[in-house]
PDB file of C-alpha atoms in Angstrom:
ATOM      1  CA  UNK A1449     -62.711 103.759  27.429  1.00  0.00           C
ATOM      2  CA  UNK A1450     -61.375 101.381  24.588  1.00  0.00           C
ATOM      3  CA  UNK A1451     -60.395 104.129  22.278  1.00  0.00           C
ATOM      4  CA  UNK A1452     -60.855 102.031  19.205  1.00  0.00           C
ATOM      5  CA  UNK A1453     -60.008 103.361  15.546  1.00  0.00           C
ATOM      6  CA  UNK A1454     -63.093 103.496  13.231  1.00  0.00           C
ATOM      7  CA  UNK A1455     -61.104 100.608  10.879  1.00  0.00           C
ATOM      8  CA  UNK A1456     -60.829  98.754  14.451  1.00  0.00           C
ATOM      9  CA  UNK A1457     -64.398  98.861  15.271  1.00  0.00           C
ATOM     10  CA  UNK A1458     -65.167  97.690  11.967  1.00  0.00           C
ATOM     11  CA  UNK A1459     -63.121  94.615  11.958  1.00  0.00           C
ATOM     12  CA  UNK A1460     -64.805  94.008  15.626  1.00  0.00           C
ATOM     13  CA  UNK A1461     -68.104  94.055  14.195  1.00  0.00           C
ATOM     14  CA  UNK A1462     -66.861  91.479  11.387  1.00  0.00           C
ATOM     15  CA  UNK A1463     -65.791  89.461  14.189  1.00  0.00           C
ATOM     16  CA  UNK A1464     -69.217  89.346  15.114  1.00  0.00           C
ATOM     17  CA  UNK A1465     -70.938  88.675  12.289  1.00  0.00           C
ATOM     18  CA  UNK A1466     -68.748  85.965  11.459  1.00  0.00           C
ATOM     19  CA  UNK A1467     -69.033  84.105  15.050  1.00  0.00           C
ATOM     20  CA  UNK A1468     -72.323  84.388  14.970  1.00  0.00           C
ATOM     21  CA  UNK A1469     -72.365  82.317  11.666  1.00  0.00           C
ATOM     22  CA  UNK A1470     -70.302  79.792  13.101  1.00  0.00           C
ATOM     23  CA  UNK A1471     -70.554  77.003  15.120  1.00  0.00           C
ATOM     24  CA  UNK A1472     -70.596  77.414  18.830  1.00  0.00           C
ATOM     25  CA  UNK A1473     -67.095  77.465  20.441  1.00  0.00           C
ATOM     26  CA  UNK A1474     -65.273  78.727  17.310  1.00  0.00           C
ATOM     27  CA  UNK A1475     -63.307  81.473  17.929  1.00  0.00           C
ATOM     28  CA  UNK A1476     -62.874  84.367  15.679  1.00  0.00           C
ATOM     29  CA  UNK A1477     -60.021  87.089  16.093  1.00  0.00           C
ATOM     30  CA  UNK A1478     -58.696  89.868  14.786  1.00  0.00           C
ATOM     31  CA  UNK A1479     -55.946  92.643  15.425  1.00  0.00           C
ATOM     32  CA  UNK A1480     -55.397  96.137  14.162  1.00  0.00           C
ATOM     33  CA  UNK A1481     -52.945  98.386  15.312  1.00  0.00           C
ATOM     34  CA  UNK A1482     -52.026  97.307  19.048  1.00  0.00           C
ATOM     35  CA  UNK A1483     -55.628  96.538  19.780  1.00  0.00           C
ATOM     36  CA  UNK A1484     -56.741  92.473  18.851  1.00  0.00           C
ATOM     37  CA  UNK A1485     -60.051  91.101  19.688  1.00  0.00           C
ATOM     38  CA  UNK A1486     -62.100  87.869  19.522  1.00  0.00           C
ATOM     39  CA  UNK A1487     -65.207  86.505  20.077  1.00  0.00           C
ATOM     40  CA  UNK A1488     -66.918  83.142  20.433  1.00  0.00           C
ATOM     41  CA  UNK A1489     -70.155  81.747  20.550  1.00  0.00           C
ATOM     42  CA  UNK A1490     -70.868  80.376  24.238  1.00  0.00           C
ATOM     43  CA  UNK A1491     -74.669  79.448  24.085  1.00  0.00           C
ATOM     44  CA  UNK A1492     -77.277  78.946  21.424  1.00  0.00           C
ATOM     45  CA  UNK A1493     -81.135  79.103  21.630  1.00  0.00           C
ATOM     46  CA  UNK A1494     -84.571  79.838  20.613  1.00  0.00           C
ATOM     47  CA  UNK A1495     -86.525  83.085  21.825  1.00  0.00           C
ATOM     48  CA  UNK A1496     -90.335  83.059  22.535  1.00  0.00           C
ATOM     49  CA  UNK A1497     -90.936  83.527  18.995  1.00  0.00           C
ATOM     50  CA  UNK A1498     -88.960  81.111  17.330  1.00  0.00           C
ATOM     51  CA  UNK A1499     -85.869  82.661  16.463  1.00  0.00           C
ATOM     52  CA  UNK A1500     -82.445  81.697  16.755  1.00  0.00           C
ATOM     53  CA  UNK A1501     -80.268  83.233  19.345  1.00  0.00           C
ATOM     54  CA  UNK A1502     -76.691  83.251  20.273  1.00  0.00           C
ATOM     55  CA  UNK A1503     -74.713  84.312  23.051  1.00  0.00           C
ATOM     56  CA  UNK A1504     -71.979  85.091  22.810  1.00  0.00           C
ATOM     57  CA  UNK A1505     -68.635  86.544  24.701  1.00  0.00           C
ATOM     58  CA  UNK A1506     -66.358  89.411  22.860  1.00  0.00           C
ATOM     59  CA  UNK A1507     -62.970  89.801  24.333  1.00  0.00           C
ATOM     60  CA  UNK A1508     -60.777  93.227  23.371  1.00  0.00           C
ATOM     61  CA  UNK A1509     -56.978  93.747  24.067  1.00  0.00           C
ATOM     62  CA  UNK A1510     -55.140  96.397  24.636  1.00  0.00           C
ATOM     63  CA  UNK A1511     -51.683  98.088  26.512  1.00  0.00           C
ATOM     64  CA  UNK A1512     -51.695  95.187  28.374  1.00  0.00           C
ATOM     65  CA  UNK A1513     -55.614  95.934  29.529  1.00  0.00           C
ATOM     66  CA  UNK A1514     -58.621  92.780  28.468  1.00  0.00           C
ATOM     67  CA  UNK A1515     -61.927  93.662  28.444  1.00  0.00           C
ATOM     68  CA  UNK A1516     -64.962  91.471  28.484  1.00  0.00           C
ATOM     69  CA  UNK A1517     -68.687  91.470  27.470  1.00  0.00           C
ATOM     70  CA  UNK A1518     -71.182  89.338  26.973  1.00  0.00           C
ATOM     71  CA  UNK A1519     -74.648  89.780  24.806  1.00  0.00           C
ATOM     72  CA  UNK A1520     -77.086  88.131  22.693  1.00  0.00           C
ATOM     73  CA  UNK A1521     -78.039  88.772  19.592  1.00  0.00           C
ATOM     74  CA  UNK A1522     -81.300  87.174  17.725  1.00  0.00           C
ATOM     75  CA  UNK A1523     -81.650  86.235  14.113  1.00  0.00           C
ATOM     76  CA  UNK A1524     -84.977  88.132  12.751  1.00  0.00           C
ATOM     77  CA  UNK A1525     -87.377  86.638  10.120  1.00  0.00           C
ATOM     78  CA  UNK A1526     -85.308  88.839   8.066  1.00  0.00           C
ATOM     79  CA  UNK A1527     -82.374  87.464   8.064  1.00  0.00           C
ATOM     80  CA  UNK A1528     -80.480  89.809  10.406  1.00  0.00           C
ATOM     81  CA  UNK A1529     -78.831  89.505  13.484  1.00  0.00           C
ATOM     82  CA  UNK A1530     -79.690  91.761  16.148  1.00  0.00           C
ATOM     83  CA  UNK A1531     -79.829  92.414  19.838  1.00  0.00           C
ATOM     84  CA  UNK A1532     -83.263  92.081  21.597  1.00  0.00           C
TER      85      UNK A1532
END
């Protein structure tokens, strides 16, 4: 359990949105509080349909603990990024 503030999970999700609008490899960070996270692009790609997809690996830090995940999100004929 990560136990991450509300303000904490928000600047996470920022972190997302901005690695997934930059270029693969980039890493994007942030910290709040004694927890600090980043995230990076590791793979780009199409999906059946056409859309662009990134993978991507988000890193969180905290008392000394690192936890990693990675997921894919897709961007929809929308305009929005989301997770298939």
């Amino acid at each position: 359990v990560l136990n991450l503030s509300s303000v904490q999970i928000e600047l996470h999700h920022q972190a997302v949105y901005a690695a997934l609008d930059a270029p693969v490899g980039k890493v994007i960070s942030w910290s709040r509080g004694g927890r600090s996270g980043t995230v990076v692009v590791i793979n780009s790609g199409y999906d059946s349909s056409g859309n662009l997809c990134k993978e991507y690996r988000q890193t969180i830090y905290y008392n000394g603990r690192t936890t990693t995940e990675v997921a894919v999100s897709c961007l929809s004929s929308g305009g929005y990024w989301i997770s298939p």
